Coordinates of C-alpha atoms and ligand atoms in Angstrom, one line a residue:
Chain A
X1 CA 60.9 49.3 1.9
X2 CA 57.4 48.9 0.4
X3 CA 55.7 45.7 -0.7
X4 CA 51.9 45.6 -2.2
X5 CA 49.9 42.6 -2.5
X6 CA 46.8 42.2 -4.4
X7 CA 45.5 45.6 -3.1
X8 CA 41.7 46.2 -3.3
X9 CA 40.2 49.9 -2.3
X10 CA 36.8 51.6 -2.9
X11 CA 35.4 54.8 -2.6
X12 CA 31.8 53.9 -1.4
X13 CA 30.5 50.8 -3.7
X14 CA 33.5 52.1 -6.4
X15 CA 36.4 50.2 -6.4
X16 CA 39.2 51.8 -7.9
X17 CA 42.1 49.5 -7.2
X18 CA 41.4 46.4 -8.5
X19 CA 44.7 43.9 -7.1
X20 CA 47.5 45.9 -7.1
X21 CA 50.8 44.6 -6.7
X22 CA 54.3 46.4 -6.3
X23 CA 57.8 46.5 -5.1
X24 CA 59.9 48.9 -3.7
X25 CA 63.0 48.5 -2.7
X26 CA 64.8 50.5 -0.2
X27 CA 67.3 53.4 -1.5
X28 CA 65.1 52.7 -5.0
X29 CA 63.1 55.5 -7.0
X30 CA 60.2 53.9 -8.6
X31 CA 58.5 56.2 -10.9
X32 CA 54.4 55.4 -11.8
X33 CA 52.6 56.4 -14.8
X34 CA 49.1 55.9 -15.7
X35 CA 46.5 57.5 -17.2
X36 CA 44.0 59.9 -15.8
X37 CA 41.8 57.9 -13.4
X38 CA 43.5 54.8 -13.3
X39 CA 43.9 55.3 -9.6
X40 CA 47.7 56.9 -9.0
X41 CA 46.6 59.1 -6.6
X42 CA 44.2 56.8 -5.0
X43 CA 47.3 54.7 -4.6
X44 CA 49.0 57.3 -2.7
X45 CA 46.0 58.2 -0.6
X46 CA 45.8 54.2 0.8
X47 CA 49.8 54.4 1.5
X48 CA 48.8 57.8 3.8
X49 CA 45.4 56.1 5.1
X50 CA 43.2 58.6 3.9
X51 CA 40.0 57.1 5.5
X52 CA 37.8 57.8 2.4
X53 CA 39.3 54.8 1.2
X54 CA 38.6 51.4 2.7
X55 CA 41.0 48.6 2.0
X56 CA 38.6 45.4 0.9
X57 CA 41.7 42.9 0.7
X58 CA 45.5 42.5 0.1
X59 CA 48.3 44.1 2.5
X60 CA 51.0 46.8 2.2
X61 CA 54.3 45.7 3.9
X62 CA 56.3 49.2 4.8
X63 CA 59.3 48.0 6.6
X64 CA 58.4 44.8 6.8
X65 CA 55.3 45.8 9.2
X66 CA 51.2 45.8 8.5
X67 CA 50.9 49.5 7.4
X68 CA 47.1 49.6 6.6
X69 CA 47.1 48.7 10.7
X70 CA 49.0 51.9 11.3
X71 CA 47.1 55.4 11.9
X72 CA 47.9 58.1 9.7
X73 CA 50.1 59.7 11.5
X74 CA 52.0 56.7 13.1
X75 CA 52.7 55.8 9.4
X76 CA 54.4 59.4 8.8
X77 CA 55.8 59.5 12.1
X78 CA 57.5 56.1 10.7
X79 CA 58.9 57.6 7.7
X80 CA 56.0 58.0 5.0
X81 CA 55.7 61.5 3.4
X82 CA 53.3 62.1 0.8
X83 CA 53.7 64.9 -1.1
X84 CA 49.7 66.1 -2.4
X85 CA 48.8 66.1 -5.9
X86 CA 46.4 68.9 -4.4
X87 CA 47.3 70.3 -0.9
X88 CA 44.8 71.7 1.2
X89 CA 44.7 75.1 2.5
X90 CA 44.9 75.6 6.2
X91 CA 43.8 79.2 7.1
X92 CA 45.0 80.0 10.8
X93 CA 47.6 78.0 10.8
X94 CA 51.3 79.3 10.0
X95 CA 53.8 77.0 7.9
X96 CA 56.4 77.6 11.1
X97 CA 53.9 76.7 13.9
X98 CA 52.8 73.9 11.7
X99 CA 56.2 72.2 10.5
X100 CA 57.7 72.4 14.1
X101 CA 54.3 70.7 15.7
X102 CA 55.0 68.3 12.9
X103 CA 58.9 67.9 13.4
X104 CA 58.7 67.7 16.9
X105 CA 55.4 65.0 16.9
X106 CA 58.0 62.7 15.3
X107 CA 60.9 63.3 17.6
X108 CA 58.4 62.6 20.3
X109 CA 57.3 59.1 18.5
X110 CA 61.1 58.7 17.8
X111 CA 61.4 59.3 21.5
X112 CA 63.7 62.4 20.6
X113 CA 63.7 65.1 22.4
X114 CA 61.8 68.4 21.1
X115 CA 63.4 70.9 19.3
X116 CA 63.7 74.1 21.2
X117 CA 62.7 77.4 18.8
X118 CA 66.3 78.5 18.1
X119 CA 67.0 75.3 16.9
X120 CA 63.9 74.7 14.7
X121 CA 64.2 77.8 12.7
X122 CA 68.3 77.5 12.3
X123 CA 67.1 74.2 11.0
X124 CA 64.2 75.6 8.6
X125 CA 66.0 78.5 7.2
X126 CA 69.0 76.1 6.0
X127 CA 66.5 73.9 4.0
X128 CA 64.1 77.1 2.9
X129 CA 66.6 78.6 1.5
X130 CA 67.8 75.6 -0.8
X131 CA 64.3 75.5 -2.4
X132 CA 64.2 79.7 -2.2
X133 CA 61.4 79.7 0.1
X134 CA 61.6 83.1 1.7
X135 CA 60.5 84.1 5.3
X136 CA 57.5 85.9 4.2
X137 CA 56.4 82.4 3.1
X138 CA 56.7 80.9 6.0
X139 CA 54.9 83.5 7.8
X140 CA 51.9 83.1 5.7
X141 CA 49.0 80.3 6.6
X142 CA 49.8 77.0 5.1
X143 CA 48.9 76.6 1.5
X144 CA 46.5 79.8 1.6
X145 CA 46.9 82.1 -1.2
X146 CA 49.8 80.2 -2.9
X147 CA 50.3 79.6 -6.7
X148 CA 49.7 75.9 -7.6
X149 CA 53.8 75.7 -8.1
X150 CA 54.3 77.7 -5.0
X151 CA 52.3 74.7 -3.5
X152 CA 54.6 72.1 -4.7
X153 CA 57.3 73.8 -3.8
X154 CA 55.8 74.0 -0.2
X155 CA 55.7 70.1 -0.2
X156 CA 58.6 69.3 -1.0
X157 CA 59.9 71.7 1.1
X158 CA 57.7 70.0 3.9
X159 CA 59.7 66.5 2.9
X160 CA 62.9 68.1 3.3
X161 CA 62.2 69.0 6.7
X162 CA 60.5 65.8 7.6
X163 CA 63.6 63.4 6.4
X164 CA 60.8 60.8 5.6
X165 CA 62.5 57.7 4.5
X166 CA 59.8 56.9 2.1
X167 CA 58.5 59.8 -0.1
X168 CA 55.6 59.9 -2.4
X169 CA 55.2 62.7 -4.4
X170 CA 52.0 62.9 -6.7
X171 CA 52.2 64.6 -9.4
X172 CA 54.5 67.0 -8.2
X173 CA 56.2 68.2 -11.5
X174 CA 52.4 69.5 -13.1
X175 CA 52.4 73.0 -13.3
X176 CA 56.1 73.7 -12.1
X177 CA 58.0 76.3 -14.1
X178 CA 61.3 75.0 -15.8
X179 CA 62.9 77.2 -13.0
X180 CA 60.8 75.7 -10.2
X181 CA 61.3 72.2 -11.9
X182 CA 65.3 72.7 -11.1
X183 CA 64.9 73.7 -7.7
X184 CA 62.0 70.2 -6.9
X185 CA 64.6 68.0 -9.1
X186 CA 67.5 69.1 -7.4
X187 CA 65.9 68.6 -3.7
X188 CA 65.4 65.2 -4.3
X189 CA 68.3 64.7 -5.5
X190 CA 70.0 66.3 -2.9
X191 CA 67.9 63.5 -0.7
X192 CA 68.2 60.8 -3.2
X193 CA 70.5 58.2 -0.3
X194 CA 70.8 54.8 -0.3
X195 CA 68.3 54.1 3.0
X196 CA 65.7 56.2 1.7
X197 CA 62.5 55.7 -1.6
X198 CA 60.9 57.4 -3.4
X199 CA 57.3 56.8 -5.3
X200 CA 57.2 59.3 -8.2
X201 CA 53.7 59.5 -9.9
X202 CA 53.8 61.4 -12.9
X203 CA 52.3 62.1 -16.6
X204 CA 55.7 63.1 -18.0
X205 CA 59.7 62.3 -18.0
X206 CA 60.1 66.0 -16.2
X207 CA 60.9 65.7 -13.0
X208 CA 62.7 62.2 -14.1
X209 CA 65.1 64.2 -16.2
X210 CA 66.7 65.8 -12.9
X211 CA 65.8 62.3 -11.3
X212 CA 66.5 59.1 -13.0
X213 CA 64.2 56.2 -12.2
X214 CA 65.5 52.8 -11.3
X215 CA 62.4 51.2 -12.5
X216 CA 59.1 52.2 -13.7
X217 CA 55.8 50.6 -13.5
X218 CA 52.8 51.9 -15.7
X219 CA 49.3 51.7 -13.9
X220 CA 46.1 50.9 -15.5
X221 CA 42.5 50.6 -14.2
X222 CA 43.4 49.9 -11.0
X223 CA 46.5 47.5 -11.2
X224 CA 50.0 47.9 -12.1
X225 CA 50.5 46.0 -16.0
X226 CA 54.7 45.8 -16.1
X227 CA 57.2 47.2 -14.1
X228 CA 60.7 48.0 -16.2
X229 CA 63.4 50.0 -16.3
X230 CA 63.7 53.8 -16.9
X231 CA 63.4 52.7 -20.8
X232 CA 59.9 52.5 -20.1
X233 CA 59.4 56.5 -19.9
X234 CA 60.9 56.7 -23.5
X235 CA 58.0 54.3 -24.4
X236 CA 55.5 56.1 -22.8
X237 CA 56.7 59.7 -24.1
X238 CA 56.8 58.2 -27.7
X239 CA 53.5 55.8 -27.9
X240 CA 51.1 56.6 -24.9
X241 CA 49.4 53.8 -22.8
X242 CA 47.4 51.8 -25.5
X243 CA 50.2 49.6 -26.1
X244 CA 49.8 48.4 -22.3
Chain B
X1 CA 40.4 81.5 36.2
X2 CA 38.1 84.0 34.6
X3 CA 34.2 84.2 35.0
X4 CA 32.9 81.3 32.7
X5 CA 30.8 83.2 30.0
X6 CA 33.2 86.1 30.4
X7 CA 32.5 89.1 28.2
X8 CA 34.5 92.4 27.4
X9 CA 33.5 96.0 26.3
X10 CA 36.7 96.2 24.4
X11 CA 36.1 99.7 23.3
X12 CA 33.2 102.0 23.7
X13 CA 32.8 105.6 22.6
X14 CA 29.3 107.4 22.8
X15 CA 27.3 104.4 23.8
X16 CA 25.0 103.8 26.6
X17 CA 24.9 100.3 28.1
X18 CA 22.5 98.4 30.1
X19 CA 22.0 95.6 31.2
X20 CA 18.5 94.3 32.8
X21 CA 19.7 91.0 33.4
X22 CA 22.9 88.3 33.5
X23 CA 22.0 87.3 30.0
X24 CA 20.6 90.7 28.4
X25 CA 22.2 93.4 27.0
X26 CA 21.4 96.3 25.4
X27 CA 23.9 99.1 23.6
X28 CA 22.8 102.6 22.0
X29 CA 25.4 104.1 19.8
X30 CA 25.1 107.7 19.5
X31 CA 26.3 109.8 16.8
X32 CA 30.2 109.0 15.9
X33 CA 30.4 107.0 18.8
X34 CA 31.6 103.3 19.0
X35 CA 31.4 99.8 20.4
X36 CA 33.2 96.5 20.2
X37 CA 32.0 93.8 22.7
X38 CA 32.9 90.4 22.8
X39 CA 31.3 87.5 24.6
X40 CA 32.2 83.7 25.3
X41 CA 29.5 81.8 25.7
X42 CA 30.1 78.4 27.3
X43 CA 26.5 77.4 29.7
X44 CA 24.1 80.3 29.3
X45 CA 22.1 82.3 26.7
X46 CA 23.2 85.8 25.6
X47 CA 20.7 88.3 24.5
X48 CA 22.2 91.4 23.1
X49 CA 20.7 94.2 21.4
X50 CA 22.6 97.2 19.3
X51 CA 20.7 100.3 18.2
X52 CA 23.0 102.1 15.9
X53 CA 21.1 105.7 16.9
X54 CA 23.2 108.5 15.4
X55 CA 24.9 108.9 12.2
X56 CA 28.4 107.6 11.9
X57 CA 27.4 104.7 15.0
X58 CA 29.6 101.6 14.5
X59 CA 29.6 98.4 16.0
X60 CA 31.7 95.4 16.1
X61 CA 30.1 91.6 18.3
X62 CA 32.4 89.1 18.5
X63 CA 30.7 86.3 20.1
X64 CA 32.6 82.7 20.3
X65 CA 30.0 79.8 21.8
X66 CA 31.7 76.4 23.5
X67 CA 28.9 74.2 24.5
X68 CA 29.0 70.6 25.4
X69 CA 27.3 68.4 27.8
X70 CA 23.7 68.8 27.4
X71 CA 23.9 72.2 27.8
X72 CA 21.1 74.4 25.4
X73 CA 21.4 78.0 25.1
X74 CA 20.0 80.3 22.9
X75 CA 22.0 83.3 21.2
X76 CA 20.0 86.5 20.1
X77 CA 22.1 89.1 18.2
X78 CA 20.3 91.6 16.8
X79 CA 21.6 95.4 15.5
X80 CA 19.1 97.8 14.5
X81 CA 20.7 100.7 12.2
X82 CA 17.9 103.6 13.5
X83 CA 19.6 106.6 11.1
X84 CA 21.9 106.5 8.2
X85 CA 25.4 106.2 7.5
X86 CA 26.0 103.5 10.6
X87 CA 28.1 100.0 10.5
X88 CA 27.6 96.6 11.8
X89 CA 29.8 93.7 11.8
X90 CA 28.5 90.8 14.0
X91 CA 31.4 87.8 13.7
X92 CA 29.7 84.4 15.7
X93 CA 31.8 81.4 15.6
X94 CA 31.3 78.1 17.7
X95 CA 32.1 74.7 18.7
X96 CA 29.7 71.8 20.1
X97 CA 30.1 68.9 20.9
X98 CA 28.3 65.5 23.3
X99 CA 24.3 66.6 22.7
X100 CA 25.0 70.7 22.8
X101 CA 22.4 72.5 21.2
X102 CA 22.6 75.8 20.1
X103 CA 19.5 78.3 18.7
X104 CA 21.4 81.3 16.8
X105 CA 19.1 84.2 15.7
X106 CA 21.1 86.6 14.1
X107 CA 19.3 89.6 13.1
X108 CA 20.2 92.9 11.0
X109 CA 17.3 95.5 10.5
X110 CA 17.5 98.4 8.6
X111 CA 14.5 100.6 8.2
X112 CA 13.9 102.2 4.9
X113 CA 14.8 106.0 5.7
X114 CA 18.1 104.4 7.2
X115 CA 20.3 104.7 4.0
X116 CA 24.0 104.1 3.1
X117 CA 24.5 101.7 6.0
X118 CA 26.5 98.7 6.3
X119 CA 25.5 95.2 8.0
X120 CA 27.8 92.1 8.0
X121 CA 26.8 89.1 9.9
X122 CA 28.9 85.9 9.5
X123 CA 28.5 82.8 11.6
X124 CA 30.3 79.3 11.8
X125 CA 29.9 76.6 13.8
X126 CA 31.7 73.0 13.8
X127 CA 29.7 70.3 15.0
X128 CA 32.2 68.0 17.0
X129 CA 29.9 65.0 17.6
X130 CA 27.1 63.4 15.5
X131 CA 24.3 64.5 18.2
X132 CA 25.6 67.9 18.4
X133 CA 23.1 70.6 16.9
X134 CA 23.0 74.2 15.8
X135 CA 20.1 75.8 14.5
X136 CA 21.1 78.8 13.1
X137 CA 18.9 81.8 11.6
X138 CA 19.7 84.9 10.2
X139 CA 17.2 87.5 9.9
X140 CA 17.8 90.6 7.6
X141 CA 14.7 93.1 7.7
X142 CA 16.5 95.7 5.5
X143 CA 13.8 98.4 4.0
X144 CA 16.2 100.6 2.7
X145 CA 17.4 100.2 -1.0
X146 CA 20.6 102.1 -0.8
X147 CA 22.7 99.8 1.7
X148 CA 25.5 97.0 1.6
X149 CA 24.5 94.1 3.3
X150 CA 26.3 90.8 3.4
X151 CA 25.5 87.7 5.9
X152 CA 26.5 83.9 5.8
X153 CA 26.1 81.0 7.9
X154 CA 27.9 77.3 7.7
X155 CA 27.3 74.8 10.2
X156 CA 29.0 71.2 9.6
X157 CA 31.8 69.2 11.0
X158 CA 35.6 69.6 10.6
X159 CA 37.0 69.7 7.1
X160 CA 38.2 65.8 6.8
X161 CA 40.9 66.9 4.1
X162 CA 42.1 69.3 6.7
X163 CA 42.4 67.1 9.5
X164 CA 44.1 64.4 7.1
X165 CA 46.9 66.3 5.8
X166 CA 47.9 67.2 9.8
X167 CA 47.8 64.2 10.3
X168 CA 49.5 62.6 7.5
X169 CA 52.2 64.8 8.2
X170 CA 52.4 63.4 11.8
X171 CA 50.4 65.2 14.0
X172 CA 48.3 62.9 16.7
X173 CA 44.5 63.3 15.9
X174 CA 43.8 65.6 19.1
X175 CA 46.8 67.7 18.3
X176 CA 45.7 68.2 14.8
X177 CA 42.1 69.2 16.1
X178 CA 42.9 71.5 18.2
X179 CA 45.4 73.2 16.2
X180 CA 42.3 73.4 13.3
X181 CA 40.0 74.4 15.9
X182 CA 42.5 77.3 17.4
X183 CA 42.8 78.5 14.0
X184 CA 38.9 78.6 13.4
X185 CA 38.3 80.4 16.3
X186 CA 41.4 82.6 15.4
X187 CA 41.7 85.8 16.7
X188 CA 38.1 86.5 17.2
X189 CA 38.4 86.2 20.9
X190 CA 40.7 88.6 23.6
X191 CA 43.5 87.3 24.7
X192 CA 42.1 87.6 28.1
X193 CA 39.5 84.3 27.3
X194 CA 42.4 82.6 26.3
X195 CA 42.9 80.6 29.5
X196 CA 39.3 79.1 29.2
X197 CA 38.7 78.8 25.8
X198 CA 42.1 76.3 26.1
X199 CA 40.8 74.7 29.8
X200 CA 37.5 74.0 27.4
X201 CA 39.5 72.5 24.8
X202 CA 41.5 70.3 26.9
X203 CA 38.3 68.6 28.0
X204 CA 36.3 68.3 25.0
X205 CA 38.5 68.0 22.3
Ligands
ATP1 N1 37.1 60.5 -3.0 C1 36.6 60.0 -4.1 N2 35.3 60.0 -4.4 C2 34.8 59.5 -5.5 N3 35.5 59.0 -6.5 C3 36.9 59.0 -6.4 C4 37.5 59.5 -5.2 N4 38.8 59.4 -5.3 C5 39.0 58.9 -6.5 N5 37.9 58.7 -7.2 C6 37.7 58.1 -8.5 O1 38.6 57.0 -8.6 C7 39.3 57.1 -9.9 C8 40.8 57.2 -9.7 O2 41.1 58.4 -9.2 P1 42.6 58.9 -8.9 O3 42.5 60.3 -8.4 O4 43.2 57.9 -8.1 O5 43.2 58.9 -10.4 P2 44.7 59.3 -10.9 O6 45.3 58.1 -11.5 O7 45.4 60.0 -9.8 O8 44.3 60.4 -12.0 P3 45.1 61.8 -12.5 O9 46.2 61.4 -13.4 O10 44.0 62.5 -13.2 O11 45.6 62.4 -11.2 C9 38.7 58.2 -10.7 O12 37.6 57.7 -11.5 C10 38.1 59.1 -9.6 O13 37.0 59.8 -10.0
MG2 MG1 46.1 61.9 -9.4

């Protein structure tokens, strides 16, 4: 689904991933852990092509085709879906008008027909439901006014919509209530299938608990140090990152 | 297709208008009487004066400016609270873009036997290419001590964070910027400006 080779990206004159390398195979869930700084979400920000980041060398197969040649959105209109560690608020615009300009933006790339209005919200309400989003929600402007685990909720709700095949989700367990942390683990779950990936970033083995990991890789100043099993998070939990 | 710097009296109790030329206007607001006006400015200054000039006067100028090309135009807002107890609210919002120019004086006065009143004046504009330019000035003469009185101005380009995570959820650049820029604009404007304020878009976004 995803290879990385010998990734370099700066902010400015910073660089901040220093020759990155990863795998991830399709149907896989790869969880990363790192500590604060080492450049997770920077990670995630390159796979989106954030243009704050410049790519100085290496390449990111997705699919087996030059992703840092694709735009932004012809990489999510191909099947990438990050979730934000920190989603931005869009005032004016609704979460409805939004998702089905987003939806139907793929189905055009796709070459898919639109979805007509009755369809798109018999569609929505199904998947809002599932992650108790409720209609006054999705009346509201995106992301404006909503608790930080109201947010996450939000994005993966977004993913769930979207069908990406490859989903990044950033930190999404941090500030989830154990109730909300069901509701996230059991979406992915749910869309846990054999042709789809997930990137997990995360500090802790919470969301992991309702997901298990087929491997793990632990991030450090820029690079990824060893990529194992779902052992690894037992490591982590117990000893922090010194030992890597 | 509607006149292309259209403007509306949308309501208008106890107020005298005039009008001395294309680009001038001048309201008086007499006691408990009311105005809201809006204007769409896309290729020629607007010059409007409001004299708030009886107690319990309240007025409300929406002004949206579109200006591209080369076009320069100048927009002069200025309410003048002549007795106490009156309310202003002067919402300005823009978009330029090619080498547009736009001088913005925006200008509250409130004398100092003129107590209790209320002035808002807000403006925003988005600058949508690197030569575009607003200069934008407010001007509050308030004398009186005993009045609220709250104004800001921002002026820069679109919010990249905003534009990325439209796009990064798969809308095409120009889709994503006009969506942002619909929403900026929001509801300030009648539905009746509607047609050109999208005819405008279409071309320059
Ligand atoms: N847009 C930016 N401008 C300046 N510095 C940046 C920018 N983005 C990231 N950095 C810097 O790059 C480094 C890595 O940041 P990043 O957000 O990728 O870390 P992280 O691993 O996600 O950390 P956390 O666990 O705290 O979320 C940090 O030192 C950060 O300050
Ligand atoms: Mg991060």
């Amino acid at each position: 689904m995803l290879e990385i080779k010998n990734l370099h990206a700066r902010v400015g004159d910073k660089e901040i991933l220093k020759g990155l390398n990863l795998t991830i195979q399709t149907g896989e869930v790869h969880a990363i852990m790192g500590p604060n700084g080492c450049g997770k979400s920077t990670l995630a920000s390159v796979i989106a092509g954030h243009p704050a980041y410049t790519v100085t060398e290496g390449e990111i197969l997705f699919k087996g085709q030059n992703l840092l040649k694709m735009k932004p959105d012809e990489r999510a209109n191909s099947g990438v879906f990050l979730a934000f560690q920190y989603p931005v608020e869009l005032p004016g615009v609704g979460m409805a008008q939004f998702l089905k300009a987003a939806l139907n933006a793929k189905r055009k790339f796709l070459g898919q027909q639109p979805m007509d209005a009755v369809q798109f919200m018999k569609y929505m309400n199904l998947r809002a439901k599932a992650l108790d989003i409720t209609s006054e929600m999705l009346k509201r402007s995106v992301n404006v006014g909503f608790s930080g685990g109201e947010k996450k909720r939000l994005e993966t709700f977004q993913m769930a919509m979207l069908e990406p095949d490859f989903c990044v989700l950033d930190e999404m367990d941090s500030g989830l209530d154990v109730d909300a942390l069901k509701l996230v683990g059991k979406a992915v779950s749910v869309m846990r299938e054999v042709h789809r990936s997930f990137m997990i970033i995360t500090h802790h083995d919470d969301l992991l608990q309702y997901v298990q990991p087929d491997r793990v890789s632990v991030m450090r100043e820029g690079r990824v140090l060893i990529t194992g099993s779902a052992e690894l998070v037992k490591e982590i939990e117990a000893k922090g990152y010194d030992k890597f | 297709m509607t006149n292309f710097n259209p403007f509306l009296i949308a309501e208008k109790l106890n107020t005298d208008v005039k009008n001395p030329n294309s680009e001038s206007w001048v309201f008086e607001v007499q006691k408990d009487g009311f105005l809201c006006a809006d204007f769409l400015q896309t290729d020629a200054s607007l010059d409007v004066l409001v004299v708030l000039n009886g107690e319990n006067a309240k007025c409300h100028i929406n002004c949206a400016y579109l200006v591209n090309k080369n076009n320069k135009i100048n927009i002069n807002i200025k309410v003048l609270h002549k007795v106490k107890n009156t309310l202003s609210k002067q919402q300005i919002k823009g978009l330029i873009t090619d080498s547009g120019y736009v001088n913005f004086i925006g200008t509250i006065e409130i004398p100092e036997y003129a107590q209790k009143c209320n002035g808002l004046q807000n403006h925003r504009g988005i600058l949508l290419s690197p030569k575009a330019t607003v200069s934008a000035t407010p001007q509050l003469e308030i004398w009186a001590d005993d009045v609220q009185c709250a104004h800001g101005s921002a002026v820069g380009p679109l919010d990249q964070n905003q534009l990325f995570y439209l796009l990064a959820r798969g809308l095409p650049e120009q889709e994503a910027k006009r969506l942002l820029l619909r929403s900026f604009l929001g509801d300030l404007m009648p539905k009746d400006f509607d047609e050109l304020i999208s005819n405008w878009m279409d071309k320059n976004v």
